[in-house]
Structure formats: C-alpha cells, structure tokens
Amino acid sequence: CVRACVRAQLVAELVISGVPDIDVQDWRDNTVHRDFDADDPTVEFFWQTVERLSQKERALLLQFSTGSSRVPLGGFAALRSSSDGGQLFTLSRTDDQRLPSASTCFNLLKMASYDSQEKLEAHVRLVISSGSQGFDFA
C-alpha cells in the first residue's frame, strides 16, 4: 500500500500542478559529481537518458531524486535540501551493481558505473516507474 499511496500522491501533484518544464541543460549545469568525473561515461549516459525522457518522466526522475517533481523558482541552482538549505543535485557513484537509489533529503542520486547507455536507461526507467521514492538510509 505504501508504494501505491506514494505513486498516487505523485500523480495527484502532476495532475494539479501540471507537468513541469524541466530544462535539462540547467539541471546538468547545476549538478555536483561525487566519485564521478563530469566526463565519465556513466555521467554522459545519464544525461543522454534524461534527454530521451519525456517531461513527465523527467518529473518522475526529479521526484525520485529530490522528493519533488517541480524545479524551484530560480532553476536548479536554487535547489534546497531539507537538511541544511542549499544542496545542488548530486550524482554519486556506488560500488555495488544495484538499481539507482536516492537520498531525497540531500538531492542525491546514487548509481553504479554502467557500460552502456541502454542499461542505464533501462534501470532509470524501472526505478521511476516503480513508484519508489528512492529513499534509503545509506
């Protein structure tokens, strides 16, 4: 029931507020990389995937990663965390090969290294369609 309730809440937010217009270049320009270089193949695969997503799917990915499907007023540079105020979106490498996960309080998306854009895209689409919020305590 928890996943169904969370999914219903997101759908309601999108219906009431509309699908946000997410500027991928602004998102990319205001992203911090932890344990990834900006030109790492996995980072490039991630942005290629984001470009391929519809606006609704981008909103789901943003919701999965930050807890909100909306870009803040002022764009991604104005993204805030619930812990300390300002916290840019962060892509962080994990050592394990599990699906991407997120720490929404920190606007943190954690993922393993990928050897293909197709595999990364399949995993991103799986997690955003599952109704999961990406929450974990790690």
PDB file of C-alpha atoms in Angstrom:
ATOM      1  CA  CYS A   1       0.000   0.000   0.000  1.00  0.00           C
ATOM      2  CA  VAL A   2       2.869   2.396   0.723  1.00  0.00           C
ATOM      3  CA  ARG A   3       4.137   2.346  -2.865  1.00  0.00           C
ATOM      4  CA  ALA A   4       0.621   2.737  -4.253  1.00  0.00           C
ATOM      5  CA  CYS A   5      -0.056   5.685  -1.919  1.00  0.00           C
ATOM      6  CA  VAL A   6       3.247   7.358  -2.816  1.00  0.00           C
ATOM      7  CA  ARG A   7       2.573   6.848  -6.519  1.00  0.00           C
ATOM      8  CA  ALA A   8      -0.954   8.269  -6.132  1.00  0.00           C
ATOM      9  CA  GLN A   9       0.470  11.332  -4.361  1.00  0.00           C
ATOM     10  CA  LEU A  10       2.915  11.978  -7.220  1.00  0.00           C
ATOM     11  CA  VAL A  11       0.222  11.528  -9.859  1.00  0.00           C
ATOM     12  CA  ALA A  12      -2.037  13.931  -7.946  1.00  0.00           C
ATOM     13  CA  GLU A  13       0.766  16.511  -7.785  1.00  0.00           C
ATOM     14  CA  LEU A  14       1.315  16.247 -11.535  1.00  0.00           C
ATOM     15  CA  VAL A  15      -2.416  16.495 -12.275  1.00  0.00           C
ATOM     16  CA  ILE A  16      -2.924  19.521 -10.028  1.00  0.00           C
ATOM     17  CA  SER A  17       0.265  21.391 -10.913  1.00  0.00           C
ATOM     18  CA  GLY A  18       0.773  20.120 -14.424  1.00  0.00           C
ATOM     19  CA  VAL A  19       3.899  18.554 -15.823  1.00  0.00           C
ATOM     20  CA  PRO A  20       6.815  20.872 -15.120  1.00  0.00           C
ATOM     21  CA  ASP A  21       9.060  22.092 -17.903  1.00  0.00           C
ATOM     22  CA  ILE A  22      12.439  20.727 -16.884  1.00  0.00           C
ATOM     23  CA  ASP A  23      15.439  22.358 -18.552  1.00  0.00           C
ATOM     24  CA  VAL A  24      17.989  19.557 -18.880  1.00  0.00           C
ATOM     25  CA  GLN A  25      20.882  21.953 -19.548  1.00  0.00           C
ATOM     26  CA  ASP A  26      20.090  23.905 -16.363  1.00  0.00           C
ATOM     27  CA  TRP A  27      19.888  20.604 -14.456  1.00  0.00           C
ATOM     28  CA  ARG A  28      23.206  19.478 -15.897  1.00  0.00           C
ATOM     29  CA  ASP A  29      24.913  22.839 -15.246  1.00  0.00           C
ATOM     30  CA  ASN A  30      23.856  22.723 -11.588  1.00  0.00           C
ATOM     31  CA  THR A  31      24.866  19.149 -10.793  1.00  0.00           C
ATOM     32  CA  VAL A  32      27.667  18.078  -8.489  1.00  0.00           C
ATOM     33  CA  HIS A  33      29.534  14.841  -9.212  1.00  0.00           C
ATOM     34  CA  ARG A  34      30.729  12.686  -6.330  1.00  0.00           C
ATOM     35  CA  ASP A  35      33.198   9.954  -7.287  1.00  0.00           C
ATOM     36  CA  PHE A  36      32.420  10.611 -10.968  1.00  0.00           C
ATOM     37  CA  ASP A  37      34.269  12.994 -13.265  1.00  0.00           C
ATOM     38  CA  ALA A  38      31.976  15.231 -15.327  1.00  0.00           C
ATOM     39  CA  ASP A  39      33.136  13.438 -18.492  1.00  0.00           C
ATOM     40  CA  ASP A  40      32.792   9.914 -17.060  1.00  0.00           C
ATOM     41  CA  PRO A  41      30.895   7.652 -19.494  1.00  0.00           C
ATOM     42  CA  THR A  42      28.224   6.899 -16.871  1.00  0.00           C
ATOM     43  CA  VAL A  43      27.580  10.618 -16.404  1.00  0.00           C
ATOM     44  CA  GLU A  44      27.269  11.048 -20.177  1.00  0.00           C
ATOM     45  CA  PHE A  45      24.927   8.019 -20.336  1.00  0.00           C
ATOM     46  CA  PHE A  46      22.830   9.569 -17.561  1.00  0.00           C
ATOM     47  CA  TRP A  47      22.380  12.886 -19.377  1.00  0.00           C
ATOM     48  CA  GLN A  48      21.663  11.101 -22.668  1.00  0.00           C
ATOM     49  CA  THR A  49      18.956   9.200 -20.800  1.00  0.00           C
ATOM     50  CA  VAL A  50      17.499  12.362 -19.270  1.00  0.00           C
ATOM     51  CA  GLU A  51      17.379  13.960 -22.733  1.00  0.00           C
ATOM     52  CA  ARG A  52      15.438  10.937 -24.033  1.00  0.00           C
ATOM     53  CA  LEU A  53      12.852  11.074 -21.241  1.00  0.00           C
ATOM     54  CA  SER A  54       9.532  12.858 -21.705  1.00  0.00           C
ATOM     55  CA  GLN A  55       8.797  15.855 -19.453  1.00  0.00           C
ATOM     56  CA  LYS A  56       6.588  13.622 -17.303  1.00  0.00           C
ATOM     57  CA  GLU A  57       9.373  11.039 -16.943  1.00  0.00           C
ATOM     58  CA  ARG A  58      11.866  13.804 -16.090  1.00  0.00           C
ATOM     59  CA  ALA A  59       9.442  14.962 -13.388  1.00  0.00           C
ATOM     60  CA  LEU A  60       9.298  11.392 -12.049  1.00  0.00           C
ATOM     61  CA  LEU A  61      13.102  11.207 -12.015  1.00  0.00           C
ATOM     62  CA  LEU A  62      13.294  14.550 -10.234  1.00  0.00           C
ATOM     63  CA  GLN A  63      10.697  13.302  -7.709  1.00  0.00           C
ATOM     64  CA  PHE A  64      12.649  10.073  -7.224  1.00  0.00           C
ATOM     65  CA  SER A  65      15.886  12.006  -6.623  1.00  0.00           C
ATOM     66  CA  THR A  66      14.778  15.069  -4.663  1.00  0.00           C
ATOM     67  CA  GLY A  67      11.311  14.357  -3.297  1.00  0.00           C
ATOM     68  CA  SER A  68       9.722  17.000  -5.537  1.00  0.00           C
ATOM     69  CA  SER A  69       8.653  16.829  -9.159  1.00  0.00           C
ATOM     70  CA  ARG A  70       8.951  20.617  -9.508  1.00  0.00           C
ATOM     71  CA  VAL A  71      12.004  22.703 -10.316  1.00  0.00           C
ATOM     72  CA  PRO A  72      12.337  25.501  -7.761  1.00  0.00           C
ATOM     73  CA  LEU A  73      11.854  29.137  -8.683  1.00  0.00           C
ATOM     74  CA  GLY A  74      15.311  30.167  -9.832  1.00  0.00           C
ATOM     75  CA  GLY A  75      16.004  26.812 -11.508  1.00  0.00           C
ATOM     76  CA  PHE A  76      18.255  24.021 -10.365  1.00  0.00           C
ATOM     77  CA  ALA A  77      20.756  26.482  -8.858  1.00  0.00           C
ATOM     78  CA  ALA A  78      18.090  27.244  -6.227  1.00  0.00           C
ATOM     79  CA  LEU A  79      17.546  23.592  -5.246  1.00  0.00           C
ATOM     80  CA  ARG A  80      17.310  23.178  -1.477  1.00  0.00           C
ATOM     81  CA  SER A  81      17.670  20.192   0.784  1.00  0.00           C
ATOM     82  CA  SER A  82      15.683  19.528   3.909  1.00  0.00           C
ATOM     83  CA  SER A  83      18.853  19.154   5.950  1.00  0.00           C
ATOM     84  CA  ASP A  84      20.868  22.342   5.530  1.00  0.00           C
ATOM     85  CA  GLY A  85      19.271  24.612   2.956  1.00  0.00           C
ATOM     86  CA  GLY A  86      21.249  24.777  -0.270  1.00  0.00           C
ATOM     87  CA  GLN A  87      22.178  21.473  -1.835  1.00  0.00           C
ATOM     88  CA  LEU A  88      22.627  21.064  -5.559  1.00  0.00           C
ATOM     89  CA  PHE A  89      21.531  17.888  -7.302  1.00  0.00           C
ATOM     90  CA  THR A  90      24.331  15.345  -6.857  1.00  0.00           C
ATOM     91  CA  LEU A  91      25.228  12.258  -8.868  1.00  0.00           C
ATOM     92  CA  SER A  92      27.185   9.827  -6.727  1.00  0.00           C
ATOM     93  CA  ARG A  93      28.905   6.580  -7.695  1.00  0.00           C
ATOM     94  CA  THR A  94      28.227   3.441  -5.713  1.00  0.00           C
ATOM     95  CA  ASP A  95      30.386   0.354  -5.783  1.00  0.00           C
ATOM     96  CA  ASP A  96      27.582  -2.153  -5.966  1.00  0.00           C
ATOM     97  CA  GLN A  97      25.615  -3.034  -9.077  1.00  0.00           C
ATOM     98  CA  ARG A  98      22.123  -2.490  -7.691  1.00  0.00           C
ATOM     99  CA  LEU A  99      19.497  -0.223  -9.214  1.00  0.00           C
ATOM    100  CA  PRO A 100      19.895   3.532  -8.769  1.00  0.00           C
ATOM    101  CA  SER A 101      18.761   4.817  -5.390  1.00  0.00           C
ATOM    102  CA  ALA A 102      18.397   8.248  -3.887  1.00  0.00           C
ATOM    103  CA  SER A 103      18.685  10.168  -0.661  1.00  0.00           C
ATOM    104  CA  THR A 104      15.978  12.747  -1.261  1.00  0.00           C
ATOM    105  CA  CYS A 105      16.915  14.829   1.791  1.00  0.00           C
ATOM    106  CA  PHE A 106      20.236  15.558   0.074  1.00  0.00           C
ATOM    107  CA  ASN A 107      19.091  15.693  -3.600  1.00  0.00           C
ATOM    108  CA  LEU A 108      21.422  12.743  -4.121  1.00  0.00           C
ATOM    109  CA  LEU A 109      21.103  10.133  -6.872  1.00  0.00           C
ATOM    110  CA  LYS A 110      23.366   7.137  -6.342  1.00  0.00           C
ATOM    111  CA  MET A 111      24.250   4.774  -9.147  1.00  0.00           C
ATOM    112  CA  ALA A 112      26.834   2.256 -10.172  1.00  0.00           C
ATOM    113  CA  SER A 113      29.057   2.635 -13.209  1.00  0.00           C
ATOM    114  CA  TYR A 114      27.351   1.498 -16.402  1.00  0.00           C
ATOM    115  CA  ASP A 115      28.965   0.105 -19.529  1.00  0.00           C
ATOM    116  CA  SER A 116      26.100   1.173 -21.806  1.00  0.00           C
ATOM    117  CA  GLN A 117      23.541   3.937 -22.082  1.00  0.00           C
ATOM    118  CA  GLU A 118      20.844   1.363 -22.794  1.00  0.00           C
ATOM    119  CA  LYS A 119      21.393  -0.452 -19.499  1.00  0.00           C
ATOM    120  CA  LEU A 120      21.447   2.782 -17.507  1.00  0.00           C
ATOM    121  CA  GLU A 121      18.271   3.980 -19.252  1.00  0.00           C
ATOM    122  CA  ALA A 122      16.506   0.685 -18.549  1.00  0.00           C
ATOM    123  CA  HIS A 123      17.392   0.945 -14.854  1.00  0.00           C
ATOM    124  CA  VAL A 124      16.322   4.608 -14.627  1.00  0.00           C
ATOM    125  CA  ARG A 125      13.011   3.819 -16.322  1.00  0.00           C
ATOM    126  CA  LEU A 126      12.485   0.898 -13.941  1.00  0.00           C
ATOM    127  CA  VAL A 127      13.014   2.933 -10.785  1.00  0.00           C
ATOM    128  CA  ILE A 128      10.880   5.883 -11.904  1.00  0.00           C
ATOM    129  CA  SER A 129       8.042   3.626 -12.981  1.00  0.00           C
ATOM    130  CA  SER A 130       8.085   1.523  -9.808  1.00  0.00           C
ATOM    131  CA  GLY A 131       6.542   4.184  -7.607  1.00  0.00           C
ATOM    132  CA  SER A 132       9.599   4.110  -5.382  1.00  0.00           C
ATOM    133  CA  GLN A 133      10.790   7.328  -3.820  1.00  0.00           C
ATOM    134  CA  GLY A 134      14.428   6.220  -3.802  1.00  0.00           C
ATOM    135  CA  PHE A 135      14.624   6.551  -0.021  1.00  0.00           C
ATOM    136  CA  ASP A 136      17.326   4.760   1.886  1.00  0.00           C
ATOM    137  CA  PHE A 137      19.414   5.317   4.977  1.00  0.00           C
ATOM    138  CA  ALA A 138      22.822   4.788   3.398  1.00  0.00           C
TER     139      ALA A 138
END
